[in-house]
Tab-separated table of C-alpha atoms and ligand atoms in Angstrom:
chain	number	residue	atom	x	y	z
A	13	MET	CA	-16.312	12.475	1.945
A	14	VAL	CA	-18.034	11.000	5.178
A	15	LYS	CA	-15.089	9.449	7.567
A	16	THR	CA	-16.159	6.329	9.336
A	17	GLU	CA	-14.156	5.249	12.272
A	18	THR	CA	-13.254	1.862	10.566
A	19	GLY	CA	-11.670	4.217	7.732
A	20	VAL	CA	-9.769	6.273	10.034
A	21	TRP	CA	-8.440	3.871	12.320
A	22	ASP	CA	-7.116	1.867	9.076
A	23	GLU	CA	-5.358	5.227	7.643
A	24	CYS	CA	-4.177	5.378	11.346
A	25	LEU	CA	-2.463	1.751	11.376
A	26	LYS	CA	-0.420	2.579	8.125
A	27	MET	CA	1.091	5.682	9.955
A	28	ILE	CA	1.941	3.674	13.142
A	29	GLN	CA	2.794	0.456	11.125
A	30	GLU	CA	5.580	2.596	10.018
A	31	VAL	CA	6.958	3.331	13.281
A	32	VAL	CA	6.331	0.095	15.560
A	33	PRO	CA	8.047	-2.636	15.692
A	34	PRO	CA	6.707	-5.400	13.655
A	35	SER	CA	5.708	-8.068	16.307
A	36	GLU	CA	4.653	-5.240	18.796
A	37	PHE	CA	2.461	-3.386	16.099
A	38	GLN	CA	1.004	-7.329	15.690
A	39	GLN	CA	0.855	-7.767	19.033
A	40	TRP	CA	-0.923	-4.764	20.769
A	41	PHE	CA	-2.627	-2.904	17.245
A	42	LEU	CA	-4.131	-5.224	14.916
A	43	PRO	CA	-6.650	-6.405	17.507
A	44	ILE	CA	-8.081	-3.464	18.532
A	45	ALA	CA	-11.075	-2.310	16.708
A	46	ALA	CA	-12.758	0.957	15.964
A	47	TYR	CA	-15.876	1.112	17.390
A	48	SER	CA	-17.239	4.520	16.820
A	49	LEU	CA	-16.711	7.781	15.372
A	50	GLU	CA	-18.426	10.921	16.572
A	51	HIS	CA	-17.579	14.071	14.792
A	52	ASP	CA	-13.302	13.924	15.806
A	53	ARG	CA	-14.104	11.801	18.806
A	54	LEU	CA	-12.543	8.881	17.925
A	55	THR	CA	-13.432	5.747	20.048
A	56	LEU	CA	-11.396	2.557	20.045
A	57	GLU	CA	-12.227	-1.130	21.376
A	58	VAL	CA	-10.017	-2.737	23.371
A	59	PRO	CA	-9.825	-6.340	24.428
A	60	THR	CA	-8.872	-5.692	27.833
A	61	PRO	CA	-8.292	-3.147	30.189
A	62	TYR	CA	-4.456	-4.195	30.405
A	63	PHE	CA	-4.165	-3.494	26.929
A	64	TYR	CA	-5.373	-0.122	27.190
A	65	GLU	CA	-2.789	0.337	29.853
A	66	TYR	CA	0.126	-0.813	27.588
A	67	ILE	CA	-0.929	1.111	24.551
A	68	GLU	CA	-1.176	4.301	27.069
A	69	GLU	CA	1.908	3.474	28.652
A	70	HIS	CA	4.442	2.769	25.242
A	71	TYR	CA	2.578	4.107	22.530
A	72	LEU	CA	0.046	7.252	23.505
A	73	ASP	CA	2.474	9.379	21.897
A	74	VAL	CA	2.735	7.063	18.360
A	75	LEU	CA	-1.522	6.954	18.930
A	76	SER	CA	-2.092	10.310	19.278
A	77	LYS	CA	-0.023	11.759	16.505
A	78	ALA	CA	-1.342	9.180	14.202
A	79	ILE	CA	-5.147	10.054	15.000
A	80	SER	CA	-4.416	13.617	15.311
A	81	SER	CA	-2.900	13.672	11.504
A	82	VAL	CA	-5.416	11.935	10.333
A	83	LEU	CA	-8.703	13.756	11.990
A	84	GLY	CA	-6.692	16.779	12.860
A	85	PRO	CA	-5.714	18.715	16.006
A	86	ASP	CA	-9.034	18.216	18.030
A	87	ALA	CA	-9.456	14.796	17.603
A	88	MET	CA	-10.564	12.949	20.974
A	89	LEU	CA	-8.990	9.292	21.818
A	90	ASP	CA	-12.038	7.234	24.167
A	91	TYR	CA	-11.260	3.428	24.625
A	92	TYR	CA	-13.942	0.924	24.650
A	93	VAL	CA	-12.711	-1.921	27.133
A	94	ILE	CA	-14.653	-4.967	26.736
A	95	VAL	CA	-14.712	-6.966	29.876
A	96	ASP	CA	-15.332	-10.754	30.593
A	97	LYS	CA	-18.629	-11.012	32.468
A	98	GLY	CA	-16.382	-14.636	33.662
A	99	ASN	CA	-20.072	-16.227	32.918
A	100	GLY	CA	-18.976	-17.789	29.742
A	101	ILE	CA	-20.747	-15.811	27.561
A	102	THR	CA	-18.581	-14.153	25.134
A	103	ASP	CA	-21.606	-12.744	22.579
A	104	GLU	CA	-22.982	-10.190	24.667
A	105	PRO	CA	-19.863	-8.466	25.850
A	106	LEU	CA	-19.697	-5.809	28.885
A	107	GLY	CA	-17.869	-2.503	27.921
A	108	MET	CA	-16.148	0.259	29.692
A	109	ASN	CA	-15.854	3.507	28.217
A	110	ILE	CA	-12.363	5.630	29.119
A	111	GLN	CA	-12.724	9.622	27.449
A	112	LYS	CA	-9.343	11.175	27.298
A	113	PRO	CA	-8.622	13.977	25.343
A	114	LEU	CA	-5.510	13.511	23.371
A	115	ASN	CA	-3.233	16.077	25.138
A	116	ALA	CA	-4.370	14.955	28.341
A	117	PRO	CA	-1.755	12.928	30.432
A	118	PRO	CA	-2.062	9.442	30.702
A	119	LEU	CA	-4.687	7.558	32.253
A	120	LYS	CA	-2.913	5.083	34.938
A	121	ALA	CA	-5.644	3.873	36.209
A	122	LEU	CA	-9.148	2.451	35.250
A	123	SER	CA	-11.703	5.040	36.769
A	124	GLN	CA	-15.541	4.882	37.533
A	125	PRO	CA	-16.250	3.059	34.418
A	126	LEU	CA	-19.659	3.261	32.488
A	127	VAL	CA	-20.772	0.145	31.733
A	128	GLN	CA	-22.853	-0.208	28.505
A	129	GLU	CA	-24.268	-2.803	26.076
A	130	HIS	CA	-21.776	-3.616	23.034
A	131	ILE	CA	-23.805	-2.701	19.886
A	132	LYS	CA	-23.880	-5.413	17.229
A	133	GLY	CA	-24.122	-5.033	13.435
A	134	SER	CA	-26.950	-6.824	11.387
A	135	GLN	CA	-27.074	-10.293	12.227
A	136	PHE	CA	-26.497	-11.679	8.728
A	137	ALA	CA	-24.436	-8.931	6.886
A	138	GLU	CA	-21.947	-6.814	8.455
A	139	SER	CA	-22.066	-4.993	5.245
A	140	THR	CA	-19.365	-2.323	5.323
A	141	LEU	CA	-19.297	-0.299	2.184
A	142	LYS	CA	-15.912	2.014	2.353
A	143	PRO	CA	-17.207	5.201	2.043
A	144	SER	CA	-13.547	6.553	0.460
A	145	TYR	CA	-14.000	3.759	-2.034
A	146	THR	CA	-15.222	6.116	-5.020
A	147	PHE	CA	-15.038	6.952	-9.068
A	148	GLU	CA	-13.720	9.932	-8.206
A	149	ASN	CA	-11.056	8.487	-6.386
A	150	TYR	CA	-10.606	5.658	-9.143
A	151	VAL	CA	-8.008	7.163	-11.153
A	152	GLU	CA	-8.666	5.929	-14.899
A	153	GLY	CA	-6.228	4.826	-17.001
A	154	ASP	CA	-5.758	2.232	-19.751
A	155	CYS	CA	-5.572	-0.599	-17.695
A	156	ASN	CA	-8.632	-0.131	-15.964
A	157	ARG	CA	-10.723	1.812	-18.864
A	158	LEU	CA	-13.712	0.371	-19.758
A	159	ALA	CA	-14.195	-1.440	-16.035
A	160	ARG	CA	-14.055	1.862	-14.933
A	161	ALA	CA	-17.004	3.160	-17.374
A	162	SER	CA	-19.034	0.072	-17.589
A	163	GLY	CA	-18.470	0.023	-13.689
A	164	ILE	CA	-19.914	3.628	-13.499
A	165	ALA	CA	-22.864	3.165	-16.108
A	166	VAL	CA	-23.844	-0.232	-13.579
A	167	GLY	CA	-23.819	2.452	-10.308
A	168	ASN	CA	-26.139	4.631	-12.267
A	169	LYS	CA	-28.254	1.410	-13.705
A	170	PRO	CA	-28.767	-1.179	-11.941
A	171	GLY	CA	-30.215	-4.247	-12.464
A	172	ASP	CA	-29.989	-3.665	-16.174
A	173	ASN	CA	-30.079	-7.112	-17.780
A	174	SER	CA	-27.148	-6.826	-19.962
A	175	MET	CA	-24.770	-5.826	-16.937
A	176	ASN	CA	-25.871	-8.157	-14.594
A	177	PRO	CA	-24.505	-9.517	-12.719
A	178	TYR	CA	-21.751	-7.950	-13.827
A	179	PHE	CA	-18.466	-9.569	-12.834
A	180	ILE	CA	-15.204	-7.959	-12.704
A	181	TYR	CA	-11.228	-10.054	-12.670
A	182	GLY	CA	-7.500	-9.663	-11.666
A	183	GLY	CA	-4.771	-10.224	-10.142
A	184	VAL	CA	-4.432	-8.804	-6.727
A	185	GLY	CA	-4.126	-5.054	-5.765
A	186	LEU	CA	-4.846	-3.957	-9.004
A	187	GLY	CA	-8.560	-2.488	-7.825
A	188	LYS	CA	-11.144	-4.845	-7.481
A	189	THR	CA	-12.528	-4.316	-4.643
A	190	HIS	CA	-12.389	-0.231	-4.755
A	191	LEU	CA	-13.956	-0.466	-8.093
A	192	ILE	CA	-17.061	-2.938	-6.658
A	193	THR	CA	-17.508	-1.001	-3.722
A	194	ALA	CA	-17.712	1.977	-6.110
A	195	ILE	CA	-20.643	0.908	-7.879
A	196	GLY	CA	-22.337	0.380	-4.739
A	197	ASN	CA	-21.536	3.784	-3.286
A	198	GLN	CA	-22.627	5.089	-6.280
A	199	ILE	CA	-26.197	3.146	-6.243
A	200	ARG	CA	-26.550	4.265	-2.987
A	201	ALA	CA	-25.754	7.998	-3.834
A	202	HIS	CA	-28.907	7.801	-5.985
A	203	LYS	CA	-30.961	6.213	-4.163
A	204	ALA	CA	-30.233	6.532	-0.284
A	205	SER	CA	-32.403	3.616	0.419
A	206	ALA	CA	-31.440	1.168	-1.537
A	207	GLN	CA	-30.026	-1.642	0.378
A	208	VAL	CA	-26.770	-2.793	-1.008
A	209	ILE	CA	-25.053	-5.342	0.604
A	210	TYR	CA	-21.002	-5.198	-0.103
A	211	LEU	CA	-19.551	-8.565	1.065
A	212	SER	CA	-16.410	-10.848	1.165
A	213	ALA	CA	-17.092	-14.396	-0.256
A	214	GLU	CA	-15.523	-14.967	2.658
A	215	SER	CA	-17.847	-13.514	5.127
A	216	PHE	CA	-20.946	-14.827	2.857
A	217	TYR	CA	-19.613	-17.981	3.707
A	218	ARG	CA	-18.864	-17.760	7.485
A	219	ASN	CA	-22.567	-16.178	8.156
A	220	PHE	CA	-23.803	-19.246	6.201
A	221	VAL	CA	-22.295	-21.417	8.469
A	222	GLU	CA	-23.000	-19.478	11.418
A	223	ALA	CA	-27.147	-19.153	10.354
A	224	THR	CA	-27.148	-22.973	9.883
A	225	LYS	CA	-25.951	-23.773	13.188
A	226	GLN	CA	-28.552	-21.647	14.767
A	227	ASN	CA	-30.996	-23.158	12.477
A	228	LYS	CA	-31.113	-19.922	10.970
A	229	THR	CA	-30.773	-20.663	7.402
A	230	ASN	CA	-34.218	-19.272	6.095
A	231	GLU	CA	-33.881	-16.342	8.266
A	232	PHE	CA	-30.371	-15.950	5.889
A	233	VAL	CA	-31.996	-16.406	2.748
A	234	ALA	CA	-34.962	-14.217	3.553
A	235	PHE	CA	-32.562	-11.401	4.758
A	236	TYR	CA	-30.766	-11.695	1.139
A	237	LYS	CA	-33.282	-11.771	-1.076
A	238	GLN	CA	-35.001	-8.757	-0.102
A	239	ILE	CA	-31.571	-6.862	-0.972
A	240	ASP	CA	-31.451	-4.696	-3.987
A	241	CYS	CA	-27.604	-4.915	-4.428
A	242	LEU	CA	-25.520	-8.359	-3.535
A	243	ILE	CA	-21.892	-7.069	-3.782
A	244	ILE	CA	-19.781	-10.302	-3.384
A	245	ASP	CA	-15.642	-10.134	-3.111
A	246	ASP	CA	-13.509	-12.771	-4.314
A	247	ILE	CA	-15.866	-15.060	-5.403
A	248	GLN	CA	-13.175	-17.994	-6.262
A	249	PHE	CA	-13.711	-18.729	-2.180
A	250	PHE	CA	-16.496	-20.907	-2.481
A	251	ALA	CA	-14.936	-23.064	-4.547
A	252	GLY	CA	-15.704	-26.730	-3.302
A	253	LYS	CA	-17.845	-25.327	-0.703
A	254	GLU	CA	-21.115	-27.205	-1.847
A	255	SER	CA	-23.419	-25.610	0.645
A	256	THR	CA	-22.947	-22.413	-0.383
A	257	MET	CA	-22.817	-22.610	-3.498
A	258	MET	CA	-26.008	-24.141	-3.499
A	259	VAL	CA	-27.942	-21.199	-1.199
A	260	PHE	CA	-25.652	-18.478	-3.182
A	261	PHE	CA	-27.182	-20.403	-6.332
A	262	ASP	CA	-30.717	-20.519	-5.085
A	263	LEU	CA	-30.216	-16.341	-4.467
A	264	PHE	CA	-28.832	-15.272	-7.276
A	265	ASN	CA	-31.732	-16.824	-9.487
A	266	HIS	CA	-34.137	-14.801	-7.308
A	267	LEU	CA	-32.161	-11.669	-7.196
A	268	HIS	CA	-31.809	-11.850	-11.209
A	269	LEU	CA	-34.858	-12.761	-11.655
A	270	ASN	CA	-36.266	-9.491	-9.804
A	271	ASN	CA	-33.670	-7.329	-11.477
A	272	LYS	CA	-31.218	-6.820	-8.662
A	273	GLN	CA	-27.804	-5.996	-9.409
A	274	ILE	CA	-25.187	-8.937	-8.339
A	275	ILE	CA	-21.867	-7.922	-8.981
A	276	ILE	CA	-18.886	-10.324	-8.271
A	277	SER	CA	-14.890	-9.874	-8.040
A	278	SER	CA	-12.825	-12.496	-8.418
A	279	ASP	CA	-9.255	-13.282	-8.997
A	280	CYS	CA	-9.798	-15.253	-12.631
A	281	PRO	CA	-12.540	-15.215	-15.406
A	282	PRO	CA	-15.740	-17.270	-14.595
A	283	SER	CA	-15.074	-19.731	-16.898
A	284	GLU	CA	-11.546	-20.574	-15.051
A	285	LEU	CA	-13.085	-21.051	-11.334
A	286	LYS	CA	-11.525	-24.410	-10.442
A	287	GLY	CA	-14.188	-26.341	-7.786
A	288	MET	CA	-17.301	-23.392	-8.967
A	289	HIS	CA	-20.260	-25.473	-9.664
A	290	GLU	CA	-20.909	-25.041	-13.778
A	291	ARG	CA	-24.162	-23.770	-13.566
A	292	LEU	CA	-22.874	-20.579	-11.806
A	293	GLN	CA	-19.748	-20.189	-13.625
A	294	THR	CA	-22.831	-20.004	-16.788
A	295	ARG	CA	-24.640	-17.147	-14.609
A	296	PHE	CA	-21.880	-15.516	-13.705
A	297	LYS	CA	-21.046	-14.795	-17.748
A	298	TRP	CA	-24.823	-13.604	-18.423
A	299	GLY	CA	-24.420	-10.235	-17.602
A	300	LEU	CA	-21.221	-8.368	-18.392
A	301	THR	CA	-17.677	-9.290	-17.849
A	302	VAL	CA	-14.492	-7.032	-17.647
A	303	ASP	CA	-11.134	-7.816	-16.612
A	304	LEU	CA	-8.552	-5.125	-14.709
A	305	HIS	CA	-4.796	-5.123	-16.117
A	306	GLN	CA	-1.676	-4.380	-14.175
A	307	PRO	CA	-1.366	-0.120	-14.532
A	308	ASP	CA	0.893	1.195	-17.074
A	309	PHE	CA	3.425	4.033	-16.750
A	310	GLU	CA	1.192	6.797	-16.630
A	311	THR	CA	-1.200	5.486	-14.518
A	312	ARG	CA	1.141	4.374	-12.282
A	313	LEU	CA	1.980	8.507	-12.644
A	314	ALA	CA	-1.584	9.468	-12.083
A	315	ILE	CA	-2.331	7.425	-8.763
A	316	ILE	CA	0.838	8.661	-7.375
A	317	SER	CA	0.215	11.708	-8.416
A	318	ARG	CA	-2.954	11.760	-6.865
A	319	LYS	CA	-2.753	9.986	-3.555
A	320	LEU	CA	-0.026	12.224	-2.918
A	321	SER	CA	-2.526	15.135	-3.438
A	322	ASP	CA	-5.112	13.529	-1.702
A	323	HIS	CA	-2.397	13.485	1.515
A	324	GLY	CA	-2.102	17.494	0.446
A	325	ILE	CA	1.672	16.839	-0.725
A	326	THR	CA	3.182	17.799	-3.723
A	327	VAL	CA	6.571	16.351	-4.886
A	328	SER	CA	8.770	17.014	-7.489
A	329	LEU	CA	8.321	15.481	-10.363
A	330	ASP	CA	11.018	13.390	-10.396
A	331	VAL	CA	10.283	11.292	-7.209
A	332	VAL	CA	6.929	10.707	-8.628
A	333	GLU	CA	8.503	9.306	-12.193
A	334	TYR	CA	11.036	7.259	-9.742
A	335	MET	CA	8.197	5.936	-8.206
A	336	ALA	CA	6.436	4.886	-10.818
A	337	LYS	CA	9.475	3.400	-12.685
A	338	ALA	CA	10.141	1.318	-9.472
A	339	ILE	CA	6.898	-0.150	-8.443
A	340	GLU	CA	4.866	-1.941	-11.592
A	341	THR	CA	3.208	-4.960	-9.561
A	342	ASN	CA	0.020	-3.223	-8.272
A	343	ILE	CA	-1.502	-0.616	-6.866
A	344	ARG	CA	-1.654	-1.812	-3.654
A	345	GLU	CA	2.127	-1.508	-3.126
A	346	ILE	CA	1.975	1.746	-4.747
A	347	GLU	CA	-0.006	2.658	-2.504
A	348	GLY	CA	2.159	0.791	0.410
A	349	VAL	CA	4.771	3.094	-1.069
A	350	VAL	CA	2.798	6.809	-0.614
A	351	TRP	CA	1.730	5.542	2.497
A	352	SER	CA	5.471	5.022	3.906
A	353	PHE	CA	6.639	8.443	2.369
A	354	VAL	CA	3.758	10.401	3.908
A	355	ALA	CA	4.117	8.815	7.245
A	356	ARG	CA	8.033	9.010	7.119
A	357	GLY	CA	7.331	12.706	6.314
A	358	SER	CA	5.444	13.697	9.012
A	359	PHE	CA	6.905	11.006	12.094
A	360	SER	CA	10.417	12.049	11.865
A	361	ARG	CA	10.569	14.988	9.076
A	362	CYS	CA	12.559	13.739	6.258
A	363	ASN	CA	12.781	15.865	3.531
A	364	LEU	CA	10.340	14.281	1.125
A	365	ASP	CA	12.712	13.796	-1.681
A	366	LEU	CA	14.106	11.245	-4.100
A	367	ASN	CA	16.607	9.926	-1.597
A	368	LEU	CA	13.918	9.186	0.447
A	369	ALA	CA	11.531	7.618	-2.070
A	370	ARG	CA	14.722	5.051	-2.910
A	371	GLU	CA	15.693	4.157	0.952
A	372	ILE	CA	11.732	3.300	1.051
A	373	ILE	CA	11.072	1.878	-2.096
A	374	SER	CA	14.041	-0.105	-1.847
A	375	ARG	CA	12.725	-1.785	1.550
A	376	ILE	CA	9.568	-2.659	0.049
A	377	VAL	CA	9.621	-3.440	-2.961
A	378	THR	CA	11.390	-6.159	-4.259
A	379	LYS	CA	11.407	-5.443	-7.916
A	380	VAL	CA	14.684	-2.910	-6.881
A	381	GLU	CA	17.128	-5.869	-6.548
A	382	THR	CA	17.230	-5.954	-10.504
A	383	LEU	CA	17.611	-2.378	-10.950
A	384	VAL	CA	21.148	-2.603	-10.616
A	385	ASP	CA	23.951	-5.075	-8.927
A	386	VAL	CA	27.264	-4.364	-7.541
A	387	ASP	CA	29.226	-3.603	-10.348
A	388	ASP	CA	27.042	-1.175	-11.521
A	389	ILE	CA	27.744	0.391	-8.647
A	390	GLN	CA	31.457	0.449	-8.438
A	391	GLU	CA	31.793	1.357	-11.835
A	392	THR	CA	29.515	4.344	-11.406
A	393	VAL	CA	31.233	5.471	-7.833
A	394	CYS	CA	34.680	4.894	-9.877
A	395	ASP	CA	33.722	7.154	-12.752
A	396	TYR	CA	32.503	9.650	-10.292
A	397	PHE	CA	36.004	9.743	-8.801
A	398	ASN	CA	38.264	8.911	-11.999
A	399	VAL	CA	39.840	5.946	-9.846
A	400	SER	CA	39.734	1.952	-11.030
A	401	VAL	CA	37.785	-0.554	-9.893
A	402	GLU	CA	41.003	-3.112	-9.696
A	403	ASP	CA	42.045	-0.364	-7.177
A	404	LEU	CA	38.452	-0.621	-5.437
A	405	LYS	CA	38.875	-3.955	-4.663
A	406	ALA	CA	42.697	-3.615	-3.976
A	407	LYS	CA	43.963	-3.255	-0.301
A	408	SER	CA	44.810	0.477	-0.453
A	409	ARG	CA	44.349	2.009	2.361
A	410	ARG	CA	44.948	5.711	0.492
A	411	LYS	CA	42.296	8.009	1.003
A	412	GLU	CA	41.443	8.282	-2.913
A	413	ILE	CA	40.303	5.317	-2.900
A	414	VAL	CA	38.992	4.380	0.763
A	415	VAL	CA	36.190	6.942	0.280
A	416	PRO	CA	34.776	5.848	-2.603
A	417	ARG	CA	35.526	2.009	-1.086
A	418	GLN	CA	33.025	3.042	1.220
A	419	ILE	CA	30.613	4.964	-0.494
A	420	ALA	CA	30.224	2.200	-2.641
A	421	MET	CA	29.660	-0.771	-0.017
A	422	PHE	CA	26.908	1.603	1.287
A	423	ILE	CA	25.227	1.916	-2.521
A	424	ALA	CA	25.467	-1.817	-2.027
A	425	ARG	CA	24.430	-2.289	0.955
A	426	GLU	CA	21.421	0.276	0.338
A	427	TYR	CA	20.075	-0.644	-2.970
A	428	THR	CA	20.739	-4.273	-3.770
A	429	LYS	CA	19.471	-7.720	-2.065
A	430	ASN	CA	23.531	-8.131	-1.181
A	431	ASN	CA	24.003	-9.906	2.100
A	432	LEU	CA	27.051	-8.305	3.704
A	433	LYS	CA	29.112	-11.156	3.367
A	434	GLN	CA	28.357	-10.612	-0.426
A	435	ILE	CA	28.823	-7.288	-0.491
A	436	GLY	CA	32.751	-7.937	1.289
A	437	GLN	CA	33.005	-10.321	-1.511
A	438	ALA	CA	32.470	-8.146	-4.470
A	439	PHE	CA	34.923	-5.482	-2.617
A	440	GLY	CA	38.146	-8.060	-2.970
A	441	GLY	CA	37.277	-10.895	-0.027
A	442	ARG	CA	36.434	-7.979	2.610
A	443	ASP	CA	34.784	-9.351	5.654
A	444	HIS	CA	31.732	-8.166	6.511
A	445	ALA	CA	32.335	-5.762	9.759
A	446	THR	CA	34.648	-3.958	6.817
A	447	VAL	CA	30.968	-3.502	5.455
A	448	ILE	CA	29.377	-2.460	8.498
A	449	HIS	CA	32.019	-0.174	9.471
A	450	ALA	CA	31.935	1.315	5.511
A	451	VAL	CA	28.266	2.207	6.265
A	452	ASP	CA	28.463	3.483	9.325
A	453	SER	CA	31.214	5.922	7.983
A	454	VAL	CA	29.193	6.908	5.129
A	455	LYS	CA	26.170	7.286	7.303
A	456	ASP	CA	28.043	9.344	9.569
A	457	LEU	CA	30.004	11.396	7.115
A	458	LEU	CA	25.837	12.257	5.333
A	459	ASN	CA	24.639	13.865	8.177
A	460	GLN	CA	28.125	16.275	8.726
A	461	ASP	CA	29.245	16.914	5.499
A	462	PRO	CA	26.882	18.914	3.119
A	463	SER	CA	29.508	18.099	-0.111
A	464	PHE	CA	29.911	14.668	0.941
A	465	LYS	CA	25.856	13.628	0.833
A	466	ARG	CA	25.857	15.537	-3.039
A	467	SER	CA	28.212	13.698	-3.948
A	468	VAL	CA	26.487	10.770	-2.824
A	469	GLU	CA	23.924	12.008	-4.301
A	470	GLU	CA	24.752	12.395	-8.070
A	471	ILE	CA	26.256	9.174	-7.479
A	472	THR	CA	22.786	7.626	-7.059
A	473	LYS	CA	21.497	9.553	-9.652
A	474	ARG	CA	23.868	8.523	-12.065
A	475	LEU	CA	23.207	5.011	-11.483
A	476	GLN	CA	19.428	5.248	-11.306
A	477	SER	CA	19.816	6.729	-14.917
A	478	LYS	CA	21.597	3.749	-15.857
A	479	SER	CA	19.371	1.366	-13.936
A	480	HIS	CA	16.396	1.455	-17.068
B	505	LIG	P1	-8.419	-5.866	-5.259
B	505	LIG	O1	-9.624	-5.680	-4.096
B	505	LIG	O2	-7.874	-6.149	-6.783
B	505	LIG	O3	-6.978	-6.602	-4.581
B	505	LIG	P2	-8.240	-2.822	-3.948
B	505	LIG	O4	-9.861	-2.907	-4.379
B	505	LIG	O5	-8.020	-3.789	-3.075
B	505	LIG	O6	-7.394	-4.469	-5.206
B	505	LIG	O7	-6.408	-1.998	-4.751
B	505	LIG	C1	-5.665	-2.120	-3.732
B	505	LIG	C2	-5.475	-0.520	-3.327
B	505	LIG	O8	-5.624	0.410	-4.390
B	505	LIG	C3	-6.407	0.270	-2.706
B	505	LIG	O9	-6.534	0.747	-1.490
B	505	LIG	C4	-7.215	1.024	-4.102
B	505	LIG	O10	-7.986	1.841	-3.227
B	505	LIG	C5	-6.105	1.266	-4.373
B	505	LIG	N1	-6.771	1.658	-6.035
B	505	LIG	C6	-6.745	0.215	-6.926
B	505	LIG	N2	-7.007	0.617	-7.997
B	505	LIG	C7	-7.192	2.068	-8.018
B	505	LIG	C8	-7.360	3.281	-8.876
B	505	LIG	N3	-7.784	2.818	-10.504
B	505	LIG	N4	-6.696	4.474	-8.544
B	505	LIG	C9	-6.386	4.900	-6.690
B	505	LIG	N5	-6.785	3.623	-6.461
B	505	LIG	C10	-6.759	2.322	-6.466
B	506	LIG	MG1	-9.750	-7.159	-2.938
């Protein structure tokens, strides 16, 4: 599969996000853009020279690891630094290139920068068909069978009246963008010269506004009229944007008349698009309307297995099943968990086991709080150690009671959303410092004592089976 700079950088960002504090991540990594990718050489565009120095000084290690794990050991990293010319002209930034192999010591100063023109995309569409979104890696399940099959049909025969427009709707993270991009890629695979433009409704709107400002509305319309396939993502954004809807209406008619394929995604069916011109709604129903549902358990299993194996990882079935049970909402969330799992495995060399899956999921997926509550935990722990729940809540300092009590507090902290105070309350009104102490003691013991660790694992396993 062909890798693009944005694809590679996106993957890196996901890994970096795992290990860098959110505020730092936002400040230092989000403003970086992928500039180019040639063989294994990734060039990153950074906003200022200072930016580059900061990253080099503080995050070179993280950055290098992420890039090498995505591109392999021979990866090279270049920076492209935007330089403010100081004359207020910002649409033609100049840049300097800094090249360095990943294993070289950090550069402290910028030396002899190479000044070059910034390369810009097409004026009216920065179309980006993500090459990694294909049908081949779009896992099929009951939730998407019809949408997927008809999407393939459109990809094979674009412009066919019965499927033009192809309108897909569904909730967030269910795979709309992936699917419509896959159709575009399929069309391109059959005919490399086909002009396929993908863009979000929001980008379309912004490009249109920009064109209007520059008195280039005619050029804008003419540009879109000559393409072969237009893919507009999240069309609900057009709601209430009168002139955008008008220009889109005109464009839609032109493309449709000329048997050019139109592909649209939305968060709801055409008739429920509030603030959308009725004549557009009517046209959206001319072709094929399909929807995506929440994935069922089997599909979630298949998707998780597929994503893990894409990362070259095999894990035991109970881990995959645990993940599939815990994440019901959408596929984006599933991906998030798989990513954390993979990243944690490669950065901190943790075992990719059930415990890691639990830990990650308890952080990411809000639903976990409904899986177990403190009562379940106390009961399970007491069963295991053969002590009574009353003892756990009482004042006893006997070791036979203290250990189960601490374990129960630890598990309550890890597996419920209760705060320290609430947990203390549930254990006979103890204060939050006691809970902190318990959690720390258990963590220490988990690291030192394998038989203790096995006990805790056994208890969490029992809890797990209770919770479903
Ligand atoms: P939406 O546009 O509906 O919000 P996306 O298309 O962005 O959702 O999907 C979210 C993530 O889940 C993407 O990374 C996508 O690759 C992945 N995904 C969605 N559906 C599938 C599927 N059926 N098989 C594999 N990955 C999927
Ligand atoms: Mg989307």
